[in-house]
Amino acid sequence: MIKNLLRGTAVLSLILSPLALPTTASAAPTAPEAPAAVVVALVDAVEQLPVADESRAGYARDSFRHWNAGLDTADGGCNTRAEVLLAEAVESPAVAAGCKLSGGKWLSYYDGQEVNDPGKLDIDHMVPLAEAWDSGASAWDAQRREAYANDQDAATSLVAVTARSNRAKADRDPAEWMPPLPDANCRYVSEWTATKLRWGLTVDQAEADALKVYSEACETSVVHYTPAS
């Protein structure tokens, strides 16, 4: 366009040349910044949890697809469950074809038990799937529910524990169940709170009251979380 204008008369060039000046190139769009990590005292974190009534209407466990292929697609077929077991092992297990695990050692922090057989461990959703549904996940799409159910981007979302302790917990919140090992209470409440804040989940009133009592007894506990994108 500029060359065509310069071929015109001098008058036209004088008139049109300001319109023909090249404009500054638009900056390339930048990728959105990742959410910043948050560090807050447990007692203050509990206060940040929104209180709301819960509803389990329409819940089905298969609304949360798990376990999926995990984070590492080149690890020999390990799914999310196996990847969590590998990440949390005190002594690494042997990994055979198809990501079959054997041996190894884990410490189940809910009850303080050492476990040497991966088959005797469950991968617990810190905030159980049904509780997540009650607390806001019912409004999510299937993709976000799958991301929640396989969340390895936060160390507190999934935890390897004895099957016995996980099944005793079931889908109960801290107003109804706490780890049988008292020394685990502060860590558990911190991780529960971190998971709810990470995913923007609510708490019911009984749950909020229980978390407040536990947080006040855990004066030095700190919550670390990054909001889920």
PDB file of C-alpha atoms in Angstrom:
ATOM      1  CA  MET A   1       0.000   0.000   0.000  1.00  0.00           C
ATOM      2  CA  ILE A   2       2.821   2.442   0.858  1.00  0.00           C
ATOM      3  CA  LYS A   3       4.546   1.837  -2.514  1.00  0.00           C
ATOM      4  CA  ASN A   4       1.343   2.594  -4.382  1.00  0.00           C
ATOM      5  CA  LEU A   5       0.913   5.863  -2.517  1.00  0.00           C
ATOM      6  CA  LEU A   6       4.495   6.959  -3.239  1.00  0.00           C
ATOM      7  CA  ARG A   7       3.844   6.502  -6.977  1.00  0.00           C
ATOM      8  CA  GLY A   8       1.092   9.140  -6.830  1.00  0.00           C
ATOM      9  CA  THR A   9       1.407  12.935  -7.123  1.00  0.00           C
ATOM     10  CA  ALA A  10       3.316  14.969  -4.588  1.00  0.00           C
ATOM     11  CA  VAL A  11       0.103  16.482  -3.273  1.00  0.00           C
ATOM     12  CA  LEU A  12      -1.496  13.133  -2.837  1.00  0.00           C
ATOM     13  CA  SER A  13       1.658  11.842  -1.242  1.00  0.00           C
ATOM     14  CA  LEU A  14       1.627  14.689   1.279  1.00  0.00           C
ATOM     15  CA  ILE A  15      -2.007  14.087   2.051  1.00  0.00           C
ATOM     16  CA  LEU A  16      -1.916  10.328   2.194  1.00  0.00           C
ATOM     17  CA  SER A  17       1.527   9.594   3.599  1.00  0.00           C
ATOM     18  CA  PRO A  18       0.500  10.109   7.242  1.00  0.00           C
ATOM     19  CA  LEU A  19      -2.174   7.486   6.732  1.00  0.00           C
ATOM     20  CA  ALA A  20       0.359   5.158   5.203  1.00  0.00           C
ATOM     21  CA  LEU A  21       2.847   5.202   8.032  1.00  0.00           C
ATOM     22  CA  PRO A  22       3.383   1.711   9.377  1.00  0.00           C
ATOM     23  CA  THR A  23       1.757   1.099  12.709  1.00  0.00           C
ATOM     24  CA  THR A  24       3.490  -0.523  15.614  1.00  0.00           C
ATOM     25  CA  ALA A  25       3.056  -4.279  15.450  1.00  0.00           C
ATOM     26  CA  SER A  26       0.685  -5.671  18.022  1.00  0.00           C
ATOM     27  CA  ALA A  27       2.405  -7.552  20.789  1.00  0.00           C
ATOM     28  CA  ALA A  28       1.946 -11.295  20.648  1.00  0.00           C
ATOM     29  CA  PRO A  29      -0.579 -12.466  23.220  1.00  0.00           C
ATOM     30  CA  THR A  30       1.073 -13.794  26.332  1.00  0.00           C
ATOM     31  CA  ALA A  31       0.059 -16.995  28.024  1.00  0.00           C
ATOM     32  CA  PRO A  32      -1.891 -16.466  31.245  1.00  0.00           C
ATOM     33  CA  GLU A  33       0.270 -16.642  34.327  1.00  0.00           C
ATOM     34  CA  ALA A  34      -0.011 -19.746  36.451  1.00  0.00           C
ATOM     35  CA  PRO A  35      -1.848 -19.179  39.729  1.00  0.00           C
ATOM     36  CA  ALA A  36       0.503 -18.151  42.513  1.00  0.00           C
ATOM     37  CA  ALA A  37       1.138 -20.458  45.449  1.00  0.00           C
ATOM     38  CA  VAL A  38      -0.490 -19.387  48.698  1.00  0.00           C
ATOM     39  CA  VAL A  39       0.950 -19.896  52.165  1.00  0.00           C
ATOM     40  CA  VAL A  40      -1.286 -19.054  55.106  1.00  0.00           C
ATOM     41  CA  ALA A  41      -1.611 -20.035  58.751  1.00  0.00           C
ATOM     42  CA  LEU A  42      -4.058 -22.898  59.214  1.00  0.00           C
ATOM     43  CA  VAL A  43      -6.330 -20.932  61.531  1.00  0.00           C
ATOM     44  CA  ASP A  44      -6.630 -18.180  58.908  1.00  0.00           C
ATOM     45  CA  ALA A  45      -7.036 -20.640  56.043  1.00  0.00           C
ATOM     46  CA  VAL A  46     -10.001 -22.263  57.779  1.00  0.00           C
ATOM     47  CA  GLU A  47     -11.645 -18.846  58.045  1.00  0.00           C
ATOM     48  CA  GLN A  48     -11.357 -18.454  54.269  1.00  0.00           C
ATOM     49  CA  LEU A  49     -13.489 -21.511  53.535  1.00  0.00           C
ATOM     50  CA  PRO A  50     -16.988 -20.505  52.403  1.00  0.00           C
ATOM     51  CA  VAL A  51     -19.791 -22.115  54.419  1.00  0.00           C
ATOM     52  CA  ALA A  52     -22.733 -23.550  52.492  1.00  0.00           C
ATOM     53  CA  ASP A  53     -25.281 -26.328  52.723  1.00  0.00           C
ATOM     54  CA  GLU A  54     -24.323 -29.578  51.029  1.00  0.00           C
ATOM     55  CA  SER A  55     -26.292 -31.706  48.598  1.00  0.00           C
ATOM     56  CA  ARG A  56     -25.508 -35.168  47.259  1.00  0.00           C
ATOM     57  CA  ALA A  57     -28.324 -35.128  44.734  1.00  0.00           C
ATOM     58  CA  GLY A  58     -27.259 -36.795  41.485  1.00  0.00           C
ATOM     59  CA  TYR A  59     -23.915 -38.097  42.792  1.00  0.00           C
ATOM     60  CA  ALA A  60     -22.325 -41.137  41.158  1.00  0.00           C
ATOM     61  CA  ARG A  61     -18.744 -42.189  41.779  1.00  0.00           C
ATOM     62  CA  ASP A  62     -18.154 -42.709  38.076  1.00  0.00           C
ATOM     63  CA  SER A  63     -18.810 -38.995  37.549  1.00  0.00           C
ATOM     64  CA  PHE A  64     -15.134 -38.664  38.493  1.00  0.00           C
ATOM     65  CA  ARG A  65     -13.007 -40.616  35.991  1.00  0.00           C
ATOM     66  CA  HIS A  66     -10.085 -42.273  37.757  1.00  0.00           C
ATOM     67  CA  TRP A  67      -7.501 -43.622  37.608  1.00  0.00           C
ATOM     68  CA  ASN A  68      -6.366 -42.122  34.317  1.00  0.00           C
ATOM     69  CA  ALA A  69      -3.015 -42.443  32.499  1.00  0.00           C
ATOM     70  CA  GLY A  70      -1.238 -40.250  35.029  1.00  0.00           C
ATOM     71  CA  LEU A  71       1.322 -37.539  34.434  1.00  0.00           C
ATOM     72  CA  ASP A  72       4.079 -39.582  32.785  1.00  0.00           C
ATOM     73  CA  THR A  73       2.880 -41.260  29.602  1.00  0.00           C
ATOM     74  CA  ALA A  74       6.329 -42.805  29.029  1.00  0.00           C
ATOM     75  CA  ASP A  75       6.619 -44.600  32.365  1.00  0.00           C
ATOM     76  CA  GLY A  76       5.613 -48.053  31.180  1.00  0.00           C
ATOM     77  CA  GLY A  77       1.849 -47.832  31.591  1.00  0.00           C
ATOM     78  CA  CYS A  78       1.623 -46.530  35.156  1.00  0.00           C
ATOM     79  CA  ASN A  79      -1.715 -44.918  35.964  1.00  0.00           C
ATOM     80  CA  THR A  80      -2.335 -42.241  38.585  1.00  0.00           C
ATOM     81  CA  ARG A  81      -2.653 -44.770  41.398  1.00  0.00           C
ATOM     82  CA  ALA A  82       0.712 -46.345  40.585  1.00  0.00           C
ATOM     83  CA  GLU A  83       2.408 -42.983  40.146  1.00  0.00           C
ATOM     84  CA  VAL A  84       1.268 -41.876  43.596  1.00  0.00           C
ATOM     85  CA  LEU A  85       2.563 -45.132  45.075  1.00  0.00           C
ATOM     86  CA  LEU A  86       5.928 -44.593  43.395  1.00  0.00           C
ATOM     87  CA  ALA A  87       6.102 -40.975  44.549  1.00  0.00           C
ATOM     88  CA  GLU A  88       5.262 -41.756  48.182  1.00  0.00           C
ATOM     89  CA  ALA A  89       7.322 -44.911  48.653  1.00  0.00           C
ATOM     90  CA  VAL A  90       9.840 -44.789  51.493  1.00  0.00           C
ATOM     91  CA  GLU A  91      11.640 -47.616  49.704  1.00  0.00           C
ATOM     92  CA  SER A  92      10.949 -47.864  45.992  1.00  0.00           C
ATOM     93  CA  PRO A  93       9.119 -50.955  44.744  1.00  0.00           C
ATOM     94  CA  ALA A  94      10.205 -53.028  41.773  1.00  0.00           C
ATOM     95  CA  VAL A  95       8.356 -52.089  38.593  1.00  0.00           C
ATOM     96  CA  ALA A  96       7.638 -54.883  36.100  1.00  0.00           C
ATOM     97  CA  ALA A  97       6.029 -54.761  32.661  1.00  0.00           C
ATOM     98  CA  GLY A  98       2.667 -53.030  32.636  1.00  0.00           C
ATOM     99  CA  CYS A  99       3.698 -51.076  35.757  1.00  0.00           C
ATOM    100  CA  LYS A 100       3.167 -54.028  38.059  1.00  0.00           C
ATOM    101  CA  LEU A 101       4.593 -53.005  41.447  1.00  0.00           C
ATOM    102  CA  SER A 102       6.057 -55.367  44.017  1.00  0.00           C
ATOM    103  CA  GLY A 103       7.970 -54.905  47.225  1.00  0.00           C
ATOM    104  CA  GLY A 104       8.796 -51.418  48.439  1.00  0.00           C
ATOM    105  CA  LYS A 105       7.785 -49.754  51.689  1.00  0.00           C
ATOM    106  CA  TRP A 106       5.276 -47.041  52.607  1.00  0.00           C
ATOM    107  CA  LEU A 107       4.269 -45.258  55.789  1.00  0.00           C
ATOM    108  CA  SER A 108       0.535 -44.692  56.139  1.00  0.00           C
ATOM    109  CA  TYR A 109       0.403 -41.465  58.093  1.00  0.00           C
ATOM    110  CA  TYR A 110      -3.258 -41.838  59.106  1.00  0.00           C
ATOM    111  CA  ASP A 111      -2.452 -44.753  61.393  1.00  0.00           C
ATOM    112  CA  GLY A 112       1.361 -44.885  61.485  1.00  0.00           C
ATOM    113  CA  GLN A 113       1.478 -48.313  59.825  1.00  0.00           C
ATOM    114  CA  GLU A 114       4.376 -49.501  57.665  1.00  0.00           C
ATOM    115  CA  VAL A 115       3.247 -51.352  54.554  1.00  0.00           C
ATOM    116  CA  ASN A 116       5.414 -53.553  52.323  1.00  0.00           C
ATOM    117  CA  ASP A 117       2.757 -54.677  49.881  1.00  0.00           C
ATOM    118  CA  PRO A 118       1.351 -52.046  47.476  1.00  0.00           C
ATOM    119  CA  GLY A 119      -1.796 -54.130  47.167  1.00  0.00           C
ATOM    120  CA  LYS A 120      -2.632 -53.317  50.804  1.00  0.00           C
ATOM    121  CA  LEU A 121      -2.661 -49.581  50.156  1.00  0.00           C
ATOM    122  CA  ASP A 122      -5.441 -47.351  48.920  1.00  0.00           C
ATOM    123  CA  ILE A 123      -4.911 -43.987  47.274  1.00  0.00           C
ATOM    124  CA  ASP A 124      -7.181 -41.746  49.289  1.00  0.00           C
ATOM    125  CA  HIS A 125      -8.684 -38.583  47.864  1.00  0.00           C
ATOM    126  CA  MET A 126      -7.965 -36.199  50.715  1.00  0.00           C
ATOM    127  CA  VAL A 127     -11.408 -34.703  50.192  1.00  0.00           C
ATOM    128  CA  PRO A 128     -13.437 -37.748  49.099  1.00  0.00           C
ATOM    129  CA  LEU A 129     -15.180 -37.667  45.742  1.00  0.00           C
ATOM    130  CA  ALA A 130     -18.646 -37.675  47.293  1.00  0.00           C
ATOM    131  CA  GLU A 131     -17.687 -34.858  49.671  1.00  0.00           C
ATOM    132  CA  ALA A 132     -16.271 -32.871  46.751  1.00  0.00           C
ATOM    133  CA  TRP A 133     -19.555 -33.366  44.891  1.00  0.00           C
ATOM    134  CA  ASP A 134     -21.503 -32.134  47.924  1.00  0.00           C
ATOM    135  CA  SER A 135     -19.229 -29.102  48.196  1.00  0.00           C
ATOM    136  CA  GLY A 136     -19.339 -27.751  44.665  1.00  0.00           C
ATOM    137  CA  ALA A 137     -18.040 -30.361  42.217  1.00  0.00           C
ATOM    138  CA  SER A 138     -21.593 -31.204  41.146  1.00  0.00           C
ATOM    139  CA  ALA A 139     -21.462 -28.000  39.077  1.00  0.00           C
ATOM    140  CA  TRP A 140     -18.198 -28.920  37.317  1.00  0.00           C
ATOM    141  CA  ASP A 141     -17.859 -30.439  33.886  1.00  0.00           C
ATOM    142  CA  ALA A 142     -16.488 -33.959  33.401  1.00  0.00           C
ATOM    143  CA  GLN A 143     -13.008 -32.708  32.511  1.00  0.00           C
ATOM    144  CA  ARG A 144     -12.596 -30.773  35.752  1.00  0.00           C
ATOM    145  CA  ARG A 145     -13.908 -33.668  37.815  1.00  0.00           C
ATOM    146  CA  GLU A 146     -11.361 -35.958  36.147  1.00  0.00           C
ATOM    147  CA  ALA A 147      -8.595 -33.448  36.898  1.00  0.00           C
ATOM    148  CA  TYR A 148      -9.701 -33.410  40.534  1.00  0.00           C
ATOM    149  CA  ALA A 149      -9.832 -37.186  40.831  1.00  0.00           C
ATOM    150  CA  ASN A 150      -6.283 -37.538  39.449  1.00  0.00           C
ATOM    151  CA  ASP A 151      -4.703 -34.423  40.952  1.00  0.00           C
ATOM    152  CA  GLN A 152      -0.959 -35.030  41.270  1.00  0.00           C
ATOM    153  CA  ASP A 153      -0.079 -31.353  40.902  1.00  0.00           C
ATOM    154  CA  ALA A 154      -0.637 -30.878  44.627  1.00  0.00           C
ATOM    155  CA  ALA A 155       1.090 -33.261  47.017  1.00  0.00           C
ATOM    156  CA  THR A 156      -1.826 -33.064  49.451  1.00  0.00           C
ATOM    157  CA  SER A 157      -4.653 -34.102  47.100  1.00  0.00           C
ATOM    158  CA  LEU A 158      -3.912 -37.845  46.929  1.00  0.00           C
ATOM    159  CA  VAL A 159      -2.279 -39.906  49.660  1.00  0.00           C
ATOM    160  CA  ALA A 160      -1.249 -43.550  49.968  1.00  0.00           C
ATOM    161  CA  VAL A 161      -2.666 -45.026  53.181  1.00  0.00           C
ATOM    162  CA  THR A 162      -3.703 -48.397  54.514  1.00  0.00           C
ATOM    163  CA  ALA A 163      -6.869 -49.737  52.962  1.00  0.00           C
ATOM    164  CA  ARG A 164      -8.291 -50.171  56.464  1.00  0.00           C
ATOM    165  CA  SER A 165      -7.911 -46.493  57.389  1.00  0.00           C
ATOM    166  CA  ASN A 166      -9.178 -45.258  54.038  1.00  0.00           C
ATOM    167  CA  ARG A 167     -12.283 -47.400  54.223  1.00  0.00           C
ATOM    168  CA  ALA A 168     -12.934 -46.336  57.801  1.00  0.00           C
ATOM    169  CA  LYS A 169     -12.841 -42.737  56.614  1.00  0.00           C
ATOM    170  CA  ALA A 170     -15.092 -43.440  53.590  1.00  0.00           C
ATOM    171  CA  ASP A 171     -16.684 -40.150  52.489  1.00  0.00           C
ATOM    172  CA  ARG A 172     -16.749 -38.469  55.912  1.00  0.00           C
ATOM    173  CA  ASP A 173     -15.431 -34.997  56.670  1.00  0.00           C
ATOM    174  CA  PRO A 174     -13.420 -33.948  59.773  1.00  0.00           C
ATOM    175  CA  ALA A 175     -16.599 -33.382  61.778  1.00  0.00           C
ATOM    176  CA  GLU A 176     -17.260 -37.126  61.432  1.00  0.00           C
ATOM    177  CA  TRP A 177     -13.839 -38.766  61.094  1.00  0.00           C
ATOM    178  CA  MET A 178     -10.213 -38.033  61.904  1.00  0.00           C
ATOM    179  CA  PRO A 179      -7.116 -40.231  61.549  1.00  0.00           C
ATOM    180  CA  PRO A 180      -6.766 -42.745  64.388  1.00  0.00           C
ATOM    181  CA  LEU A 181      -3.198 -41.511  65.020  1.00  0.00           C
ATOM    182  CA  PRO A 182      -3.551 -38.288  67.061  1.00  0.00           C
ATOM    183  CA  ASP A 183      -0.171 -36.998  65.853  1.00  0.00           C
ATOM    184  CA  ALA A 184      -1.624 -36.913  62.339  1.00  0.00           C
ATOM    185  CA  ASN A 185      -4.420 -34.470  63.172  1.00  0.00           C
ATOM    186  CA  CYS A 186      -2.688 -31.186  62.358  1.00  0.00           C
ATOM    187  CA  ARG A 187      -1.293 -32.463  59.077  1.00  0.00           C
ATOM    188  CA  TYR A 188      -4.648 -33.946  58.113  1.00  0.00           C
ATOM    189  CA  VAL A 189      -6.651 -30.797  58.818  1.00  0.00           C
ATOM    190  CA  SER A 190      -4.059 -28.697  56.976  1.00  0.00           C
ATOM    191  CA  GLU A 191      -4.200 -30.941  53.916  1.00  0.00           C
ATOM    192  CA  TRP A 192      -7.993 -31.112  53.973  1.00  0.00           C
ATOM    193  CA  THR A 193      -8.203 -27.324  54.142  1.00  0.00           C
ATOM    194  CA  ALA A 194      -5.566 -26.916  51.415  1.00  0.00           C
ATOM    195  CA  THR A 195      -7.502 -29.216  49.080  1.00  0.00           C
ATOM    196  CA  LYS A 196     -10.791 -27.410  49.632  1.00  0.00           C
ATOM    197  CA  LEU A 197      -9.158 -24.031  49.009  1.00  0.00           C
ATOM    198  CA  ARG A 198      -7.249 -25.302  45.974  1.00  0.00           C
ATOM    199  CA  TRP A 199     -10.446 -26.448  44.289  1.00  0.00           C
ATOM    200  CA  GLY A 200     -12.771 -23.735  45.564  1.00  0.00           C
ATOM    201  CA  LEU A 201     -14.941 -26.124  47.560  1.00  0.00           C
ATOM    202  CA  THR A 202     -17.253 -25.142  50.393  1.00  0.00           C
ATOM    203  CA  VAL A 203     -17.713 -26.542  53.908  1.00  0.00           C
ATOM    204  CA  ASP A 204     -20.906 -27.173  55.805  1.00  0.00           C
ATOM    205  CA  GLN A 205     -21.391 -25.652  59.235  1.00  0.00           C
ATOM    206  CA  ALA A 206     -20.486 -28.753  61.266  1.00  0.00           C
ATOM    207  CA  GLU A 207     -17.346 -29.205  59.185  1.00  0.00           C
ATOM    208  CA  ALA A 208     -16.387 -25.544  59.601  1.00  0.00           C
ATOM    209  CA  ASP A 209     -16.850 -25.784  63.372  1.00  0.00           C
ATOM    210  CA  ALA A 210     -14.678 -28.914  63.589  1.00  0.00           C
ATOM    211  CA  LEU A 211     -11.937 -27.407  61.427  1.00  0.00           C
ATOM    212  CA  LYS A 212     -11.902 -24.297  63.609  1.00  0.00           C
ATOM    213  CA  VAL A 213     -11.443 -26.352  66.787  1.00  0.00           C
ATOM    214  CA  TYR A 214      -8.626 -28.407  65.275  1.00  0.00           C
ATOM    215  CA  SER A 215      -6.913 -25.381  63.724  1.00  0.00           C
ATOM    216  CA  GLU A 216      -6.836 -23.558  67.051  1.00  0.00           C
ATOM    217  CA  ALA A 217      -5.081 -26.577  68.556  1.00  0.00           C
ATOM    218  CA  CYS A 218      -2.549 -26.572  65.686  1.00  0.00           C
ATOM    219  CA  GLU A 219      -1.114 -23.110  66.296  1.00  0.00           C
ATOM    220  CA  THR A 220       2.045 -23.559  64.211  1.00  0.00           C
ATOM    221  CA  SER A 221       0.443 -25.364  61.260  1.00  0.00           C
ATOM    222  CA  VAL A 222       0.604 -23.698  57.864  1.00  0.00           C
ATOM    223  CA  VAL A 223      -1.440 -24.395  54.731  1.00  0.00           C
ATOM    224  CA  HIS A 224       0.242 -24.429  51.310  1.00  0.00           C
ATOM    225  CA  TYR A 225      -1.914 -24.540  48.188  1.00  0.00           C
ATOM    226  CA  THR A 226      -2.094 -23.346  44.605  1.00  0.00           C
ATOM    227  CA  PRO A 227      -5.553 -22.639  43.171  1.00  0.00           C
ATOM    228  CA  ALA A 228      -6.442 -25.213  40.517  1.00  0.00           C
ATOM    229  CA  SER A 229      -6.577 -23.721  37.045  1.00  0.00           C
TER     230      SER A 229
END
